[in-house]
mmCIF file of C-alpha atoms in Angstrom:
data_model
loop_
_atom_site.group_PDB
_atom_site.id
_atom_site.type_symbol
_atom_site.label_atom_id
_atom_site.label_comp_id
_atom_site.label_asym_id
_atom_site.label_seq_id
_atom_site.Cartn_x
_atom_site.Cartn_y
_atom_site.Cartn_z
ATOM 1 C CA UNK L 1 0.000 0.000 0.000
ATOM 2 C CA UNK L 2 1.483 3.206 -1.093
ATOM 3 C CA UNK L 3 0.288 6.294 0.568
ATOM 4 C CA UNK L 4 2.136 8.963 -1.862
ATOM 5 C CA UNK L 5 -0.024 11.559 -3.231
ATOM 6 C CA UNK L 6 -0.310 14.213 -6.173
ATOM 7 C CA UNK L 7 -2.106 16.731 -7.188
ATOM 8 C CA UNK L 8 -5.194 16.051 -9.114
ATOM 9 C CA UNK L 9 -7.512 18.382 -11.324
ATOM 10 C CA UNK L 10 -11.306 18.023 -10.294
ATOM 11 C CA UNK L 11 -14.213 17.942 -12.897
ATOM 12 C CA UNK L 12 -17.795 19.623 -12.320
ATOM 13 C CA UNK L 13 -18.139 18.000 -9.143
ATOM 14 C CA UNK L 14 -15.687 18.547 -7.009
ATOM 15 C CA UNK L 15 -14.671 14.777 -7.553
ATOM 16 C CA UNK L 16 -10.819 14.052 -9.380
ATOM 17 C CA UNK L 17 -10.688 14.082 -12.813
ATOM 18 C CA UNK L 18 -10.544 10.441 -13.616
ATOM 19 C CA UNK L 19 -12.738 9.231 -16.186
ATOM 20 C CA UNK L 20 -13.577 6.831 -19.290
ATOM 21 C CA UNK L 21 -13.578 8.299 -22.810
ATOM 22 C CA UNK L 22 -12.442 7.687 -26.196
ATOM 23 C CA UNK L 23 -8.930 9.326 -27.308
ATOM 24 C CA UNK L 24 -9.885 12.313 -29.015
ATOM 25 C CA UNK L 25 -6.447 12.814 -30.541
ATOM 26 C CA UNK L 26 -3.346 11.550 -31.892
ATOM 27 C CA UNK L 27 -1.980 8.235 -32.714
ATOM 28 C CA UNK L 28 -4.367 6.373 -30.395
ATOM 29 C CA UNK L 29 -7.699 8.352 -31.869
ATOM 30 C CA UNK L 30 -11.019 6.479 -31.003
ATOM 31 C CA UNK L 31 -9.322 4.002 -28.701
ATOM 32 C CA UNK L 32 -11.366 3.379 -25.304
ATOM 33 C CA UNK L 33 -8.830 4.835 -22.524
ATOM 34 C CA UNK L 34 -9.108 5.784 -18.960
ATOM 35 C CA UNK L 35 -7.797 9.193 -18.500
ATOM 36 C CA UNK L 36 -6.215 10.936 -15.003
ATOM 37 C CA UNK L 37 -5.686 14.625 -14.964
ATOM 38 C CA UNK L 38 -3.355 15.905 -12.982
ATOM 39 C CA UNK L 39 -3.239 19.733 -12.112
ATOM 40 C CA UNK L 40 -0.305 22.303 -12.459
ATOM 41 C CA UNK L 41 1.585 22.721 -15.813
ATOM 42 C CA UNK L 42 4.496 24.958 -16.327
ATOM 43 C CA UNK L 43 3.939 26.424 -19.159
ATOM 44 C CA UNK L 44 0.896 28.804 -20.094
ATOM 45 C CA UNK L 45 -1.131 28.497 -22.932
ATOM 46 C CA UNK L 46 -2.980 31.701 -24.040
ATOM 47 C CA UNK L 47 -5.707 29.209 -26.182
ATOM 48 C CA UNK L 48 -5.535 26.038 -23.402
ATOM 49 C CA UNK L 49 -8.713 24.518 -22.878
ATOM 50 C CA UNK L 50 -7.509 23.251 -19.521
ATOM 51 C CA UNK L 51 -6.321 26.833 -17.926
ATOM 52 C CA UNK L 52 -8.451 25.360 -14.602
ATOM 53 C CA UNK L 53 -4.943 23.117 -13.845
ATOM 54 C CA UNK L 54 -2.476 26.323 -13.544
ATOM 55 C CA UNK L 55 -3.862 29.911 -14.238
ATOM 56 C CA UNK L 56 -4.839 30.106 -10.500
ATOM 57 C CA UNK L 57 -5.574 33.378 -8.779
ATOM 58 C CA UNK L 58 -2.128 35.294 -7.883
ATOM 59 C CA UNK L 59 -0.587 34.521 -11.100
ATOM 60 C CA UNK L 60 0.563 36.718 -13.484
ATOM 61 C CA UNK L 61 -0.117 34.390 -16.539
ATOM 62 C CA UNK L 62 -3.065 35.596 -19.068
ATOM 63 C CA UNK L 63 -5.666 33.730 -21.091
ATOM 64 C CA UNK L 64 -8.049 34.635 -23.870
ATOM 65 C CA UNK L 65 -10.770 33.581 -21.651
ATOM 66 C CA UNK L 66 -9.254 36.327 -19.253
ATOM 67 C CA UNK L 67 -10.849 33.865 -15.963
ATOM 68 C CA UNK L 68 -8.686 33.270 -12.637
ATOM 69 C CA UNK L 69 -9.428 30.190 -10.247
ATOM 70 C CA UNK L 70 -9.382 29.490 -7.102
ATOM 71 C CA UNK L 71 -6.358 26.552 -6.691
ATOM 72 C CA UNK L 72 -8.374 25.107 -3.857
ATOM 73 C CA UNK L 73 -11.556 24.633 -5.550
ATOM 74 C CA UNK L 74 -9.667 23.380 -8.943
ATOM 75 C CA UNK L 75 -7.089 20.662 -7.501
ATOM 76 C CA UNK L 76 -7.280 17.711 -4.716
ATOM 77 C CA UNK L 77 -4.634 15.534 -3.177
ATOM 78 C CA UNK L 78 -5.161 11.582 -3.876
ATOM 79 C CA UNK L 79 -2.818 9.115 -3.198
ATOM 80 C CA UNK L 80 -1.479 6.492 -5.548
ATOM 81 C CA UNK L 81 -3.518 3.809 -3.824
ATOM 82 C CA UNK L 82 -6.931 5.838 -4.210
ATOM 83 C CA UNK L 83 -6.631 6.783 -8.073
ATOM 84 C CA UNK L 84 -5.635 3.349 -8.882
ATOM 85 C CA UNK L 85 -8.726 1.861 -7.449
ATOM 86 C CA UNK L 86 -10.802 5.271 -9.099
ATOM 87 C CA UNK L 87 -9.163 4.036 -12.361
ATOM 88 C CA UNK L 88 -10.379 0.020 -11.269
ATOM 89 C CA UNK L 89 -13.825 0.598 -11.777
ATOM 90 C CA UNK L 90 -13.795 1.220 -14.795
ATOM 91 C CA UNK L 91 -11.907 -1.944 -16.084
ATOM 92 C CA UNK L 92 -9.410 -0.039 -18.490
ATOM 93 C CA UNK L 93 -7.567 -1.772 -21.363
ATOM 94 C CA UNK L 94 -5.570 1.794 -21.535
ATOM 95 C CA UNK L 95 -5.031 4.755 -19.574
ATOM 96 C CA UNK L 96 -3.665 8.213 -20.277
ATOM 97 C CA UNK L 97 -2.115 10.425 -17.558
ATOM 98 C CA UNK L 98 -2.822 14.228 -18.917
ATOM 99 C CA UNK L 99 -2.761 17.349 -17.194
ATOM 100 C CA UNK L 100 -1.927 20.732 -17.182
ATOM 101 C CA UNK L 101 1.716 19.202 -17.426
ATOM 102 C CA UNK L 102 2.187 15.382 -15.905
ATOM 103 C CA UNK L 103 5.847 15.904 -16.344
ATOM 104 C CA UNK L 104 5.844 18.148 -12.887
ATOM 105 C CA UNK L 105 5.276 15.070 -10.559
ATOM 106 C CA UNK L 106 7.073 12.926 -12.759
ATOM 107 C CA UNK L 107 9.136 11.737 -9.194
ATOM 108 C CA UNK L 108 5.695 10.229 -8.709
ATOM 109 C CA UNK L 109 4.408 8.815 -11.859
ATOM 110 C CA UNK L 110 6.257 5.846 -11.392
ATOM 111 C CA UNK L 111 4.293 5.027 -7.816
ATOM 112 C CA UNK L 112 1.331 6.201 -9.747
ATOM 113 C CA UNK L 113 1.621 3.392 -12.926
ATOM 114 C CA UNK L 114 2.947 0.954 -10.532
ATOM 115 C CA UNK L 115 -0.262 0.773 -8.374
ATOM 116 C CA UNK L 116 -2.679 1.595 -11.380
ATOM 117 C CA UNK L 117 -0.775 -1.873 -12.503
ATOM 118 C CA UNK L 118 -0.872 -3.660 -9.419
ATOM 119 C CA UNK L 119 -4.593 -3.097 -9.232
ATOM 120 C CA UNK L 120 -5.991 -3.207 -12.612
ATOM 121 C CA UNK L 121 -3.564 -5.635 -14.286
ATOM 122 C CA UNK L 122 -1.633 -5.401 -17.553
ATOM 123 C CA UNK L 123 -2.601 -1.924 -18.998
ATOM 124 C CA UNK L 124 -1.951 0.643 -21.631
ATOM 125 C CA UNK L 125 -0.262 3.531 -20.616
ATOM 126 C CA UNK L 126 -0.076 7.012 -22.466
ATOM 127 C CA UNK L 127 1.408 10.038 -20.700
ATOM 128 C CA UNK L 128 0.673 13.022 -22.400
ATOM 129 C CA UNK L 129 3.358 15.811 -22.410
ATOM 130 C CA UNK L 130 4.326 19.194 -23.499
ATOM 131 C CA UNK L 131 8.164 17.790 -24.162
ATOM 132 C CA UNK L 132 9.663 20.450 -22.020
ATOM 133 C CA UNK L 133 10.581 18.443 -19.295
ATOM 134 C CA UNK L 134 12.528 15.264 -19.789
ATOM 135 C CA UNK L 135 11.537 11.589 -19.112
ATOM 136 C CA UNK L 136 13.550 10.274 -16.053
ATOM 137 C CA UNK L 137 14.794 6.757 -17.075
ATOM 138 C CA UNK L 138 12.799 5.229 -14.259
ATOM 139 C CA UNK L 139 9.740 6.001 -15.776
ATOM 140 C CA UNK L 140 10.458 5.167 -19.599
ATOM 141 C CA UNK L 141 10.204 1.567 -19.240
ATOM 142 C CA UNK L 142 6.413 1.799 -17.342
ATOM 143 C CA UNK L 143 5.124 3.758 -20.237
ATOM 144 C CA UNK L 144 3.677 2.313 -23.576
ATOM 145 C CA UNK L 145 3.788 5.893 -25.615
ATOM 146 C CA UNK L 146 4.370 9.234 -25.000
ATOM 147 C CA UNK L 147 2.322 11.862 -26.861
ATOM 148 C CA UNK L 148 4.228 14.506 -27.006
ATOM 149 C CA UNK L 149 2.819 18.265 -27.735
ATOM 150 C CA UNK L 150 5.968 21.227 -28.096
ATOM 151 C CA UNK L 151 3.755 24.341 -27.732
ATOM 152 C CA UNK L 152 4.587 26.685 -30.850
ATOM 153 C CA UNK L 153 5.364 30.465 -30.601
ATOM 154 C CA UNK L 154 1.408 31.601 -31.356
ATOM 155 C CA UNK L 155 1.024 29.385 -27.729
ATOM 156 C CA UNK L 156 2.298 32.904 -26.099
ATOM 157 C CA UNK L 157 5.135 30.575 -24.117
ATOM 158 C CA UNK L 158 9.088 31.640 -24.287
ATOM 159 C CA UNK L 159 10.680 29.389 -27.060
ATOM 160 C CA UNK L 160 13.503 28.890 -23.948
ATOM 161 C CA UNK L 161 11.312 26.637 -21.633
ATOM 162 C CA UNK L 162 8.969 25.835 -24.116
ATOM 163 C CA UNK L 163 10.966 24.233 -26.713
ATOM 164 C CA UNK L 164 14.237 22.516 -24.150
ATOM 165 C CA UNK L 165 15.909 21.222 -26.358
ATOM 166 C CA UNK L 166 17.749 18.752 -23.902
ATOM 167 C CA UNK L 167 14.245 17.209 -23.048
ATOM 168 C CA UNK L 168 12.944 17.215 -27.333
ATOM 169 C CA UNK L 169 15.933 15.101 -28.013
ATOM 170 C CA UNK L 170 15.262 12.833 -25.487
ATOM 171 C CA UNK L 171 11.877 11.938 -26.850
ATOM 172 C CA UNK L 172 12.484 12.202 -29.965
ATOM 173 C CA UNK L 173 15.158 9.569 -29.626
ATOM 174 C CA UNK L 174 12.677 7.050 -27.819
ATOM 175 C CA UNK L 175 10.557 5.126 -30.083
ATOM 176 C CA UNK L 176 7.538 4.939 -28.160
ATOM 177 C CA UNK L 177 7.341 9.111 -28.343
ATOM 178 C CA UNK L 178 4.836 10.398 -30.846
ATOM 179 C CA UNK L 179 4.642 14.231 -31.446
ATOM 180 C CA UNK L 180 1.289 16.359 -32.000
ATOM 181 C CA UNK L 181 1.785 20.195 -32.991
ATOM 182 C CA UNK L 182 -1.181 22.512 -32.479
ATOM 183 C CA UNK L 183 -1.640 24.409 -35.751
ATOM 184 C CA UNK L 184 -3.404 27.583 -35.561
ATOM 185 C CA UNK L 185 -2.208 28.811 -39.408
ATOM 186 C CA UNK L 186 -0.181 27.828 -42.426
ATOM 187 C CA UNK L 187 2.746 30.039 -41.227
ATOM 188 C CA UNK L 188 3.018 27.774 -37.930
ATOM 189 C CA UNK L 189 4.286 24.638 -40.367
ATOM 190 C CA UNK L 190 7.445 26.245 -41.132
ATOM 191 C CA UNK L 191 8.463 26.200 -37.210
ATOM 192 C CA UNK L 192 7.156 22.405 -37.484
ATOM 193 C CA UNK L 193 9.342 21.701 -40.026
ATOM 194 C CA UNK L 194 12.294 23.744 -38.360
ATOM 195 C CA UNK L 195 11.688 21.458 -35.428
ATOM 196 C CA UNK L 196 11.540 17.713 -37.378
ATOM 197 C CA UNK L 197 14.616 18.930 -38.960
ATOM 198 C CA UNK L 198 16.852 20.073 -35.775
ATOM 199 C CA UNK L 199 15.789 16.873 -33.499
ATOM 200 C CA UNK L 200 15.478 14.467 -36.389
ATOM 201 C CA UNK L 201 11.516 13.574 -36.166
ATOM 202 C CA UNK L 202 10.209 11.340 -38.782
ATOM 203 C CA UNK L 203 7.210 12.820 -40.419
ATOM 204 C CA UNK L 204 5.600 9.847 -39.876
ATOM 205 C CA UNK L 205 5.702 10.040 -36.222
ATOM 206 C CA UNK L 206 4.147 14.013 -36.407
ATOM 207 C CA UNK L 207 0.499 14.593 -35.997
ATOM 208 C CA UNK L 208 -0.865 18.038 -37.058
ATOM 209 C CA UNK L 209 -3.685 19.309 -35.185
ATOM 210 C CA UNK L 210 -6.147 22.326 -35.852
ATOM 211 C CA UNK L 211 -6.137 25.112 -32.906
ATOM 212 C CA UNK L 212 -9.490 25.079 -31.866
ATOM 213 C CA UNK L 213 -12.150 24.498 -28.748
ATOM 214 C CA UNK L 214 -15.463 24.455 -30.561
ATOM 215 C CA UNK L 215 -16.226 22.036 -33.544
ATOM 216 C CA UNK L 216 -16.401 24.909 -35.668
ATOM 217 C CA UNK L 217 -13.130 26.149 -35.097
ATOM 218 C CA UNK L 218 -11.448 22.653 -35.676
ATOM 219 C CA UNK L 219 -13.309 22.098 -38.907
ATOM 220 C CA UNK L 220 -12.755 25.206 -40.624
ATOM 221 C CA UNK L 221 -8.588 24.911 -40.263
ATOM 222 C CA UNK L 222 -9.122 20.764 -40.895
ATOM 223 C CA UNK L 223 -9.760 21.248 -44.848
ATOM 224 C CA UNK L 224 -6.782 23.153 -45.243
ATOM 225 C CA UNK L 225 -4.327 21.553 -42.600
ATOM 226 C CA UNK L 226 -4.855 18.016 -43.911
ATOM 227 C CA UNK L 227 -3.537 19.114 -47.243
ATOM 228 C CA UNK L 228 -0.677 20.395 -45.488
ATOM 229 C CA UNK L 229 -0.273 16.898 -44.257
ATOM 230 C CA UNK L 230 -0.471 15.492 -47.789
ATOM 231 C CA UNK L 231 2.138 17.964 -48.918
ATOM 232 C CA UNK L 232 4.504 16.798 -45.807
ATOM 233 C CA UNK L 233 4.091 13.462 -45.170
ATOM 234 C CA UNK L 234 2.588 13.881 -42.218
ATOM 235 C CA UNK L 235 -0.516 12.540 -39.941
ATOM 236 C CA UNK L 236 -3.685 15.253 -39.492
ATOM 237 C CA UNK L 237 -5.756 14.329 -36.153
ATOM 238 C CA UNK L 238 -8.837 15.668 -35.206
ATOM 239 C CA UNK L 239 -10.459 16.573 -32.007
ATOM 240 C CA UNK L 240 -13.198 14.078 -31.668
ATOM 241 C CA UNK L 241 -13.678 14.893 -28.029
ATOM 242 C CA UNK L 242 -14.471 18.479 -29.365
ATOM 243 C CA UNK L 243 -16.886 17.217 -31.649
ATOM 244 C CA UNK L 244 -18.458 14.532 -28.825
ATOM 245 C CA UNK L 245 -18.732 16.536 -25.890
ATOM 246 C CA UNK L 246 -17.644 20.063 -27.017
ATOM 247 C CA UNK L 247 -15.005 22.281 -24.523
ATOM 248 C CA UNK L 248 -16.099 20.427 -20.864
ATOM 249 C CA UNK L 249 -14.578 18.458 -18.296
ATOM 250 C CA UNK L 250 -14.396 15.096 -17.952
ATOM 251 C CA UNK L 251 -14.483 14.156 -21.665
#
């Protein structure tokens, strides 16, 4: 019995966000997974649909939704033991760890997996990352794939934390890494290509995906971002959670 906690986000009800969906994006789209949020990220996203997990009141960081909360109300402690019997019930053949920014606690994600394991069996493990904070090589081993999101200069984040480029190789050089690029206009592929060129990404391992938090918004820059991805050789993915459940929590 571990009794190690971390921080966890909390959806509409005050409860931790731990819940059963489909993958909405990237390379495992439409698969049944499990998904944990944890809160806190370290970087800021002006456009992130999940601003609940760091843009807490106090802070100087700024949004487009231009809305503060209250870190008590938005985050809970759990301990290892607790979320892996949350994640139990719902008898996962995968499970993604998500945040905000994972990566933070990653001294804990280790205890996390490793109970999640010991009580639901073999399982599927996604973490889902930012890339500015390297994989510890505890950790590598317990994790299945790593979708891996560098935030791009319209994400309002300095290049310097956002793009580390110690922590991009280091994915890029582990074959379970996949990388997803938020694309909010044509001009944002030539950083893309800038960055499968200076860490060596296969296109074939690069998902493109259309900046956007109503279906609307992801549809109108689809049409012309998937012929970008004919043109490069790269993957397009949607946001089907967008399109399922729209901008809400636990989804």
């Amino acid at each position: 019995m571990s009794q190690e906690t971390l921080w966890l986000a909390v959806d509409d009800h005050g409860n931790p966000e731990i819940f059963s969906s489909i993958q909405g994006e990237g390379a495992s789209l439409g698969a049944p997974r499990t998904f944990i949020r944890l809160s806190g990220c370290n970087l800021h996203c002006k456009w992130c649909d999940t601003a609940y997990t760091w843009n807490f009141e106090g802070t100087p960081f700024s949004h487009e939704d231009n809305v503060k909360f209250v870190p008590d109300a938005e985050r809970l402690s759990r301990s290892f033991d607790d979320v892996a019997a949350e994640v139990a019930k719902s008898k996962p053949s995968g499970i993604v760890i998500t945040g905000g920014e994972p990566m933070l606690q990653k001294g804990k994600l280790e205890g996390l997996i490793t109970a999640i394991k010991n009580e639901c069996g073999p399982v599927w493990v996604e973490i889902e990352t930012n890339g500015s904070i390297s994989p510890p090589a505890s950790l590598i081993p317990l994790v299945n794939q790593f979708n891996v999101s560098p935030k791009l200069a319209h994400s309002g984040n300095d290049a310097s934390v956002a793009l580390n480029e110690a922590s991009l190789s280091s994915y890029a050089a582990l074959p379970q890494s996949w990388f997803k690029f938020v694309i909010g206009s044509p001009e944002d592929l030539e950083e893309v290509l800038s960055l499968t060129r200076k860490f060596r990404i296969p296109h074939e391992r690069v998902y493109l995906m259309p900046l956007g938090r109503t279906s609307d918004e992801v549809r109108t820059r689809s049409k012309w971002l998937t012929e970008e991805c004919l043109r490069h050789g790269m993957n397009f993915t949607d946001r089907l959670h967008i399109h399922l459940y729209g901008d809400t929590r636990g989804t």
